[in-house]
Short mmCIF file of N, CA and C and ligand atoms in Angstrom, two decimals:
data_model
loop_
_atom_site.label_atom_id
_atom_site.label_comp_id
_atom_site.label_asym_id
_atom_site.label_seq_id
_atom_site.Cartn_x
_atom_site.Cartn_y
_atom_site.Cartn_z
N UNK S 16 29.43 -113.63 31.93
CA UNK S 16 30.65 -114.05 32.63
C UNK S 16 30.27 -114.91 33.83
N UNK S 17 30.92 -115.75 33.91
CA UNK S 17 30.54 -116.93 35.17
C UNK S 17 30.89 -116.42 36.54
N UNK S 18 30.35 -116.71 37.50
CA UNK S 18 30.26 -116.86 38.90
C UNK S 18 30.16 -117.31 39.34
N UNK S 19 31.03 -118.06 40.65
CA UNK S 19 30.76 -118.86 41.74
C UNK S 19 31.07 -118.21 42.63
N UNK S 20 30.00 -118.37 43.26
CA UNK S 20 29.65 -117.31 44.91
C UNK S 20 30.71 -118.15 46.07
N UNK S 21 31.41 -119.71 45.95
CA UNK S 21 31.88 -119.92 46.79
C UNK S 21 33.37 -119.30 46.28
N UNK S 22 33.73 -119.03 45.04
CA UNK S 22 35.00 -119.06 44.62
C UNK S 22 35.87 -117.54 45.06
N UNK S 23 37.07 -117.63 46.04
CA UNK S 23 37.42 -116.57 46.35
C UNK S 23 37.99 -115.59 45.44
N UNK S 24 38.55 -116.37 44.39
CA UNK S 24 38.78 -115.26 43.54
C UNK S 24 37.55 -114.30 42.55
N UNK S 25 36.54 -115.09 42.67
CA UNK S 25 35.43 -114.82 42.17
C UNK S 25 34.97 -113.17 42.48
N UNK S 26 35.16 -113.49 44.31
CA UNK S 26 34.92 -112.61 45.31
C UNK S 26 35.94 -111.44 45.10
N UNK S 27 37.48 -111.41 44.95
CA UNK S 27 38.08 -110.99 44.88
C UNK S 27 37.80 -109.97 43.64
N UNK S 28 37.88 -110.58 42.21
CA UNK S 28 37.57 -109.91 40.78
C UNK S 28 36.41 -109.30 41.10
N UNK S 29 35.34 -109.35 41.48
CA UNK S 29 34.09 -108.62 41.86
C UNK S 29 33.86 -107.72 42.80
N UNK S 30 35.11 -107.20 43.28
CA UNK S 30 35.12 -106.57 44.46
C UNK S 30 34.22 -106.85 45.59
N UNK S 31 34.29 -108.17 46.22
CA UNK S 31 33.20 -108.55 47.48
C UNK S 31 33.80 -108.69 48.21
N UNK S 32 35.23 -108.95 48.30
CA UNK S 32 36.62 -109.13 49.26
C UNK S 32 37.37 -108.43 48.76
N UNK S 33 37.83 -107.90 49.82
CA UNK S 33 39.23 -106.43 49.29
C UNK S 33 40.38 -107.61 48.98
N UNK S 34 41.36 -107.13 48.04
CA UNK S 34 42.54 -107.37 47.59
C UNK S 34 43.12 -105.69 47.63
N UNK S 35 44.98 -106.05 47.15
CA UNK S 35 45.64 -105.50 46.88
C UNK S 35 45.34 -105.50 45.41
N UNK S 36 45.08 -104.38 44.79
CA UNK S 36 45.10 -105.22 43.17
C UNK S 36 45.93 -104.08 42.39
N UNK S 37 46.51 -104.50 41.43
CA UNK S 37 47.07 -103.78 40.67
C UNK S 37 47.07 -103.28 39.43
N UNK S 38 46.10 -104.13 39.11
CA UNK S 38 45.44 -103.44 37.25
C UNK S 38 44.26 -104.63 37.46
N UNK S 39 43.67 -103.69 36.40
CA UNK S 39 42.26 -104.74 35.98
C UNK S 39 41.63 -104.18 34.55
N UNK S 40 40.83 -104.75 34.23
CA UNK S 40 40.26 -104.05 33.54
C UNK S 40 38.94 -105.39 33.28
N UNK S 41 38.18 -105.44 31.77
CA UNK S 41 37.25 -106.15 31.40
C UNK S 41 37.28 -107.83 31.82
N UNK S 42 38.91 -108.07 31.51
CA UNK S 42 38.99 -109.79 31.56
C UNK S 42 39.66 -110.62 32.82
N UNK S 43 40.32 -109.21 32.96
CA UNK S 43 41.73 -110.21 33.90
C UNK S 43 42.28 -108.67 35.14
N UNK S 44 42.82 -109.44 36.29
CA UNK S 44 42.86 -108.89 37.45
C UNK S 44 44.41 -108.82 37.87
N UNK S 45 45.18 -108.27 38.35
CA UNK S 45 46.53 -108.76 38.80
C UNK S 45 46.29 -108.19 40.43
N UNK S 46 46.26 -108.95 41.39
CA UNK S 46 46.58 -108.58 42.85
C UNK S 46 47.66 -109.38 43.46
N UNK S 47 48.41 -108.59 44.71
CA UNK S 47 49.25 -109.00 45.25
C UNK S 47 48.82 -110.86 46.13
N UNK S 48 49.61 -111.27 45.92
CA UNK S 48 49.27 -112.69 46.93
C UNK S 48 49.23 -112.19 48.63
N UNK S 49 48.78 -113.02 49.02
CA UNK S 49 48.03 -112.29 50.65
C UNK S 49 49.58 -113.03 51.21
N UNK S 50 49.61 -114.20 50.55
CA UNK S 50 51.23 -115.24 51.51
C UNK S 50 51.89 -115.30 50.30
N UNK S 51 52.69 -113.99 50.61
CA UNK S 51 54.05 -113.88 49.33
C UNK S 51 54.77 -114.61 49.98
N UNK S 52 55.76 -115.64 48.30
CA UNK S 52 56.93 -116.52 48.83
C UNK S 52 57.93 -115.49 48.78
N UNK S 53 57.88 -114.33 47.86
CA UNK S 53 59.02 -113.32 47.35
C UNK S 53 57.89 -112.32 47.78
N UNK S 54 59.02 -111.20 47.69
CA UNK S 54 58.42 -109.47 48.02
C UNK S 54 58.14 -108.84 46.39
N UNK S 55 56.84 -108.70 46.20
CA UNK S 55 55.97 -108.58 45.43
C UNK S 55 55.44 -109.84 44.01
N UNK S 56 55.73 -110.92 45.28
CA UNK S 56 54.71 -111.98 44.53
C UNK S 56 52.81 -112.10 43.91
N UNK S 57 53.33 -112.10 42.74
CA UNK S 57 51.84 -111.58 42.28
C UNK S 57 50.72 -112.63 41.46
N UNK S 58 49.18 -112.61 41.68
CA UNK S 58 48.68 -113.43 40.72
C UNK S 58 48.17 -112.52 39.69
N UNK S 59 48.02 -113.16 38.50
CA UNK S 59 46.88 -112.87 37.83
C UNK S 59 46.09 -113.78 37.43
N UNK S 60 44.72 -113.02 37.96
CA UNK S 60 43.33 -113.79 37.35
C UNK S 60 42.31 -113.55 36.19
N UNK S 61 41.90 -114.24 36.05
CA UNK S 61 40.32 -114.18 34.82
C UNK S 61 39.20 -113.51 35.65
N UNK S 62 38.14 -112.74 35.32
CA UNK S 62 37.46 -111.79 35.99
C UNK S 62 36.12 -112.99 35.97
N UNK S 63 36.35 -113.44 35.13
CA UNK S 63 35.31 -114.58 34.92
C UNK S 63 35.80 -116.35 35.70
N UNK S 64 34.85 -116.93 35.76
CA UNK S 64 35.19 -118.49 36.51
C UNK S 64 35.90 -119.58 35.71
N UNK S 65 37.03 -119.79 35.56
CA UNK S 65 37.29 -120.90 35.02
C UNK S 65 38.66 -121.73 35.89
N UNK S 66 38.51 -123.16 35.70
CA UNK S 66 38.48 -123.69 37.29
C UNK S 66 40.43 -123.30 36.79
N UNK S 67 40.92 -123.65 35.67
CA UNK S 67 42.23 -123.57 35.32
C UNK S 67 42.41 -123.42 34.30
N UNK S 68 44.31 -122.79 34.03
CA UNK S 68 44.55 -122.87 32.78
C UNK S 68 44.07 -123.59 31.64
N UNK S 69 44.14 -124.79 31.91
CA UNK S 69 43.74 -126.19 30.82
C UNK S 69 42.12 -126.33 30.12
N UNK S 70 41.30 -125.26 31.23
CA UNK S 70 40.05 -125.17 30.88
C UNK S 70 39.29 -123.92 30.16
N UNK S 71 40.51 -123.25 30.36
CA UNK S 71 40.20 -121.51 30.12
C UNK S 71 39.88 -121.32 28.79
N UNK S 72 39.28 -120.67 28.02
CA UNK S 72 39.43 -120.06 26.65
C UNK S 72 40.53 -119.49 26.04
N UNK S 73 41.16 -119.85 24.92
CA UNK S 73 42.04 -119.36 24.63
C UNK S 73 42.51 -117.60 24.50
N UNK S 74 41.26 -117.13 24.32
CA UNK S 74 41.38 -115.40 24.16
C UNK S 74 41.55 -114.95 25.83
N UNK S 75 40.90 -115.41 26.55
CA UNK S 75 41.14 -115.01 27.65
C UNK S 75 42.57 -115.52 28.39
N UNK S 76 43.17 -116.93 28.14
CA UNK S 76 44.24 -117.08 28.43
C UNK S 76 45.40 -116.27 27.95
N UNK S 77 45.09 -115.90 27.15
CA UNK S 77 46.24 -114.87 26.47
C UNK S 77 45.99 -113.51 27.11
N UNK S 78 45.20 -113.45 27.56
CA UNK S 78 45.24 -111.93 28.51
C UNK S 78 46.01 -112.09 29.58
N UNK S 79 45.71 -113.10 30.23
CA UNK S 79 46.67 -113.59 31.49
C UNK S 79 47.60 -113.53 31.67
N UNK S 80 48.52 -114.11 30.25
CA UNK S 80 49.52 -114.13 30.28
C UNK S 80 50.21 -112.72 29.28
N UNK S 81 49.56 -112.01 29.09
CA UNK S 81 50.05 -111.00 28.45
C UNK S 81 50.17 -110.28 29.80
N UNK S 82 49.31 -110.03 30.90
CA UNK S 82 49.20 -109.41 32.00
C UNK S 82 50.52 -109.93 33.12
N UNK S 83 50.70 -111.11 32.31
CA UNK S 83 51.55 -111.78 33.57
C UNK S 83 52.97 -111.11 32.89
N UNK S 84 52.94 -111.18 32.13
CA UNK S 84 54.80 -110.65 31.32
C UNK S 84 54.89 -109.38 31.56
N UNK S 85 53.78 -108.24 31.63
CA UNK S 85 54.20 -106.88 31.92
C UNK S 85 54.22 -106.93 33.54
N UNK S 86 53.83 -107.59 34.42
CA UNK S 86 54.29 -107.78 35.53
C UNK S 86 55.29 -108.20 36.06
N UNK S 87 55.86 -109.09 35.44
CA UNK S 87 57.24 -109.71 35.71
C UNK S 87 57.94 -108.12 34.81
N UNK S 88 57.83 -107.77 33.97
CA UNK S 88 58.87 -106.67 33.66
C UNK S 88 59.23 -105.69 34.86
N UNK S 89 57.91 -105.40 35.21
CA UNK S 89 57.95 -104.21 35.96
C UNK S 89 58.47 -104.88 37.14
N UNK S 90 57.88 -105.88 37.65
CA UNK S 90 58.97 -106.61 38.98
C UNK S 90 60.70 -106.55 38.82
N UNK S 91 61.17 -106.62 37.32
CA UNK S 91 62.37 -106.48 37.38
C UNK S 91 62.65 -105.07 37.41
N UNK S 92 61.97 -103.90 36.26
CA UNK S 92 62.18 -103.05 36.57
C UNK S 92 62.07 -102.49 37.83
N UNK S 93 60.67 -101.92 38.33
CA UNK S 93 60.70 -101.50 39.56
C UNK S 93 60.99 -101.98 40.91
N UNK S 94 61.14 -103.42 40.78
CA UNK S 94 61.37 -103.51 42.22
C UNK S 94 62.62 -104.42 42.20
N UNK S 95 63.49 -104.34 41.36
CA UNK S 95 64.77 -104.90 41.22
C UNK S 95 65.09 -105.99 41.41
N UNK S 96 63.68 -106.96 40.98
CA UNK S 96 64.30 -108.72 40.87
C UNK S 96 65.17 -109.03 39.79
N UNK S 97 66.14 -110.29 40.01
CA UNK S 97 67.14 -110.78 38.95
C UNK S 97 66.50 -111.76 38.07
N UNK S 98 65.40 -112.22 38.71
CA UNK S 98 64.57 -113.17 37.62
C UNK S 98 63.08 -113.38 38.03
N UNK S 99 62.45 -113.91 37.56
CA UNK S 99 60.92 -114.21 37.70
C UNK S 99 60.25 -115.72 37.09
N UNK S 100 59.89 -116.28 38.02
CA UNK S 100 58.85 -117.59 38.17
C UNK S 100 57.39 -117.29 37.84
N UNK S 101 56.89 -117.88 36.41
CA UNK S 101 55.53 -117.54 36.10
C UNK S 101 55.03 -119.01 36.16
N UNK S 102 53.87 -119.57 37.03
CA UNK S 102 53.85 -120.38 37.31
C UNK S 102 52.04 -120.52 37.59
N UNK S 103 51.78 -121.32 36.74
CA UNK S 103 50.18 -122.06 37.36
C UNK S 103 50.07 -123.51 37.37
N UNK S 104 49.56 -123.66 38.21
CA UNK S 104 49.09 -125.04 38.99
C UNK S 104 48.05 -125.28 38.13
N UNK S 105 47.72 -126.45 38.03
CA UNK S 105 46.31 -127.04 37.48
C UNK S 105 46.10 -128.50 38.20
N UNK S 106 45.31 -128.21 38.68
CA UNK S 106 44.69 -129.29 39.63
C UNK S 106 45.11 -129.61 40.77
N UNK S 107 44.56 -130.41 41.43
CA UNK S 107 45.30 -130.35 43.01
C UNK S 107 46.42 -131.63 43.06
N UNK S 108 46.63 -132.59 42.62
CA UNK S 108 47.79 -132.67 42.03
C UNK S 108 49.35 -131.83 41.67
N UNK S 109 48.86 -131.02 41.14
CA UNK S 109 49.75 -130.03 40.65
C UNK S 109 50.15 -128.85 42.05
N UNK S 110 48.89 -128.51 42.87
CA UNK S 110 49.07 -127.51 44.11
C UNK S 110 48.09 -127.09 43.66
N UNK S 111 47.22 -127.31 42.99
CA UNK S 111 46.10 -125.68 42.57
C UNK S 111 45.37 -126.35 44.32
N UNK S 112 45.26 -124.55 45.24
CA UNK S 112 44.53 -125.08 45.95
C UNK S 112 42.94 -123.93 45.64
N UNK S 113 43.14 -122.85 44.62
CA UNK S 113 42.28 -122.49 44.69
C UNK S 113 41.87 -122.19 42.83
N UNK S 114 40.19 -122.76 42.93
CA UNK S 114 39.97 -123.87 41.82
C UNK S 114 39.74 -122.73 40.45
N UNK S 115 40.28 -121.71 40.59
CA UNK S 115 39.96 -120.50 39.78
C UNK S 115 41.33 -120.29 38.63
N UNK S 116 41.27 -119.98 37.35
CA UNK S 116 42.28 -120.05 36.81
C UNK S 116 43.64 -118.75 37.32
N UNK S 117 44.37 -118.88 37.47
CA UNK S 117 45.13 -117.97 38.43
C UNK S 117 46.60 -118.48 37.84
N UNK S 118 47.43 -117.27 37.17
CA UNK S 118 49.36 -117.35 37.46
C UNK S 118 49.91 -116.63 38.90
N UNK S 119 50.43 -117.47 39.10
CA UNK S 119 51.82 -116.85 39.91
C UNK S 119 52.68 -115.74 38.75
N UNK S 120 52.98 -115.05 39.76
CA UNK S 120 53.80 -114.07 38.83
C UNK S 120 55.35 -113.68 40.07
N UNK S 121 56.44 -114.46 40.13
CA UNK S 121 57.08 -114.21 41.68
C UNK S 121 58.24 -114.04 41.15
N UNK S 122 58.78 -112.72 41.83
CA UNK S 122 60.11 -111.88 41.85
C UNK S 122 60.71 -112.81 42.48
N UNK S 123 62.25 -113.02 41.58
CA UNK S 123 63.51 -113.63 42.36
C UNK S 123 64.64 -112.66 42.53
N UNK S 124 65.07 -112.79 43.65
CA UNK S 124 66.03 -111.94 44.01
C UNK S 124 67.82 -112.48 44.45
N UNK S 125 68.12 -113.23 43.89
CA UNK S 125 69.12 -114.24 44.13
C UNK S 125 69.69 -114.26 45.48
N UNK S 126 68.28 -114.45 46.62
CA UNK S 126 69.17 -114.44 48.06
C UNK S 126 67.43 -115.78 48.17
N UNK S 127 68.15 -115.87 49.86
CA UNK S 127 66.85 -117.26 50.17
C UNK S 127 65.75 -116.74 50.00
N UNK S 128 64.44 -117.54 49.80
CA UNK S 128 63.30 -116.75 49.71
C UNK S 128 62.02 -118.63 50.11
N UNK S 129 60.76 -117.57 50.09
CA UNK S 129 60.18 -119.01 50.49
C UNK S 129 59.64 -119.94 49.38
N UNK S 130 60.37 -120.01 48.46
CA UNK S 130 59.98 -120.37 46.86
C UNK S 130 61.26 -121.46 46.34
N UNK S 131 60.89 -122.83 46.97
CA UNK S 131 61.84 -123.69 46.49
C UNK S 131 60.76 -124.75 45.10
N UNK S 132 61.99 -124.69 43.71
CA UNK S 132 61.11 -125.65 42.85
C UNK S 132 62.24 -126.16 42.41
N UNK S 133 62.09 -127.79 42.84
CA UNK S 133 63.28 -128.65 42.62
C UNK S 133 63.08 -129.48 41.58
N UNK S 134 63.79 -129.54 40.48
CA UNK S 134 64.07 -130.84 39.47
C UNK S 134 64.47 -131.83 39.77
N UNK S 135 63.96 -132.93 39.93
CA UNK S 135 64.66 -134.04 39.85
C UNK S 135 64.49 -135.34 39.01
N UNK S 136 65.36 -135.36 37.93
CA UNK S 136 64.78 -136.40 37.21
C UNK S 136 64.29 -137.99 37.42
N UNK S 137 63.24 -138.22 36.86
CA UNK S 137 63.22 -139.70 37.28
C UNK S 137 64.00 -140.50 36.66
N UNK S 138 63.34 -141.59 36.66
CA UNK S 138 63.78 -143.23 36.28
C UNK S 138 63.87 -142.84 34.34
N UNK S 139 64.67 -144.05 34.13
CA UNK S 139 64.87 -143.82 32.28
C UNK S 139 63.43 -144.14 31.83
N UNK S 140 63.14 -143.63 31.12
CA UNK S 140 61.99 -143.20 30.32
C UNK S 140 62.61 -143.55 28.96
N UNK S 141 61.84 -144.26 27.71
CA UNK S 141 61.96 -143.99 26.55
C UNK S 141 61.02 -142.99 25.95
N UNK S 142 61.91 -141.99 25.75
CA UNK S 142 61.59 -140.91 24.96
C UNK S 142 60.74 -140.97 23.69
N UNK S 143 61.90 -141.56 22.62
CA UNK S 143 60.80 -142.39 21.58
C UNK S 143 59.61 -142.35 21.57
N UNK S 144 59.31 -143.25 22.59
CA UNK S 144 58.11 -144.29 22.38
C UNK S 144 57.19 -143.27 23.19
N UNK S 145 57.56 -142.52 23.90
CA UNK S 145 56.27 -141.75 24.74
C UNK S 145 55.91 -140.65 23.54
N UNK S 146 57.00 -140.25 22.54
CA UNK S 146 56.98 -138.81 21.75
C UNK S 146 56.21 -139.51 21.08
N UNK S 147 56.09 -140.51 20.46
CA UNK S 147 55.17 -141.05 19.82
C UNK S 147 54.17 -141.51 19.52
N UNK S 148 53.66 -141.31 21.25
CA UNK S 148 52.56 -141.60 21.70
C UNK S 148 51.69 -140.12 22.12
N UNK S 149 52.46 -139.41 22.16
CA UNK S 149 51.90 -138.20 22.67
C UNK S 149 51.37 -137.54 21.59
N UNK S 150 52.53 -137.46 20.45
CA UNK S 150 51.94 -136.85 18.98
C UNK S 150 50.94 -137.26 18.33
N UNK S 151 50.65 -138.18 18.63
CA UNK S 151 49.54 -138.97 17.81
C UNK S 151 48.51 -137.73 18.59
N UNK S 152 48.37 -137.76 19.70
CA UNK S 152 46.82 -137.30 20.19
C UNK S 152 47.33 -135.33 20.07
N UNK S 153 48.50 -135.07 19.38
CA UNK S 153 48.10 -133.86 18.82
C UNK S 153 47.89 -133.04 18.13
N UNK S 154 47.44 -134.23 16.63
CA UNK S 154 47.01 -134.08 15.00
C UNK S 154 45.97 -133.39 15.34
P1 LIG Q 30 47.54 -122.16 44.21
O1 LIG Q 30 48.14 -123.00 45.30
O2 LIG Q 30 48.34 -122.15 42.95
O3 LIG Q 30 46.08 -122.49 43.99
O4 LIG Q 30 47.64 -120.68 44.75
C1 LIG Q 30 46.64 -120.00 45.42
C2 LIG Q 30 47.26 -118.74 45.95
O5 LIG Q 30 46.20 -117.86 46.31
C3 LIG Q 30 48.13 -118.93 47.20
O6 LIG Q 30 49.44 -118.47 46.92
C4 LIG Q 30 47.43 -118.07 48.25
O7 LIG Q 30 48.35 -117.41 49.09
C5 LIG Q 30 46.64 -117.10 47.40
N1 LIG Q 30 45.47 -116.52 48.04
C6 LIG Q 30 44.47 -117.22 48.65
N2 LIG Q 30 43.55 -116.36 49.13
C7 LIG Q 30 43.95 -115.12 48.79
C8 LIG Q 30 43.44 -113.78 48.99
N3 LIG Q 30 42.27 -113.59 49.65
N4 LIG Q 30 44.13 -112.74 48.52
C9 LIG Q 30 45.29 -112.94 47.86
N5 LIG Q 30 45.84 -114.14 47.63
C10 LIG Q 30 45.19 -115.22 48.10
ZN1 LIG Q 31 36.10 -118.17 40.60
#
């Protein structure tokens, strides 16, 4: 399993820095976020190094997110959110500021909270011609 000694989650999954954590086991980690946007905003991580989703192994990505859906349940169950934001960044572009594969897992509670994600569509796009371009590279 990979390691990077600078990577905090690294530190975190290895117990070298305390977290809040809430399950773990062989692959994958769920701890509380240190700067919740919502009250019991949660990640889950890979116990192993991989910088993001897009790079991860597929068996292990599916732990993640299997880890991430019984968390969002129990956020609705136990702690009485109305909905839930499962959310990973990939790249810094995107917000990843920390380079470890990691979901957001964040309770919504239909009042303000510090978790704004706005749509806004752009400019006309031909659809067409991009679907057509995109499919090609996913034979
Ligand atoms: P991202 O911007 O998607 O890379 O998210 C990184 C998240 O990691 C942020 O929400 C941080 O609050 C969180 N974070 C950073 N350091 C820690 C830590 N030591 N314990 C828990 N969460 C952390
Ligand atoms: Zn790491």
């Amino acid at each position: 399993m990979k390691f990077d000694q600078n990577c905090i989650f690294c530190k975190i999954a290895n117990k070298i820095i305390p977290s809040t954590i809430l399950y773990e086991d062989d692959d994958v980690v769920a701890f509380l976020d240190v700067n919740p946007v919502s009250y019991g905003h949660t990640l889950v991580v890979t116990k192993g190094h991989y910088e993001n989703f897009l790079s991860c192994p597929k068996d292990i990505m599916h732990k993640v997110y299997d880890l991430a859906q019984r968390i969002g349940q129990v956020q609705i169950k136990q702690l009485g959110a109305k909905g839930v934001n499962i959310l990973s960044n990939c790249y810094e572009a995107a917000g990843q500021t920390v380079m470890h594969f990691h979901v957001h897992v964040i309770p919504r509670y239909n009042a303000p909270d510090g978790l704004c994600l706005e749509f806004n569509k752009i400019d006309d796009v031909n659809l067409p011609a991009l679907a057509e371009e995109l499919k090609e590279n996913l034979k």
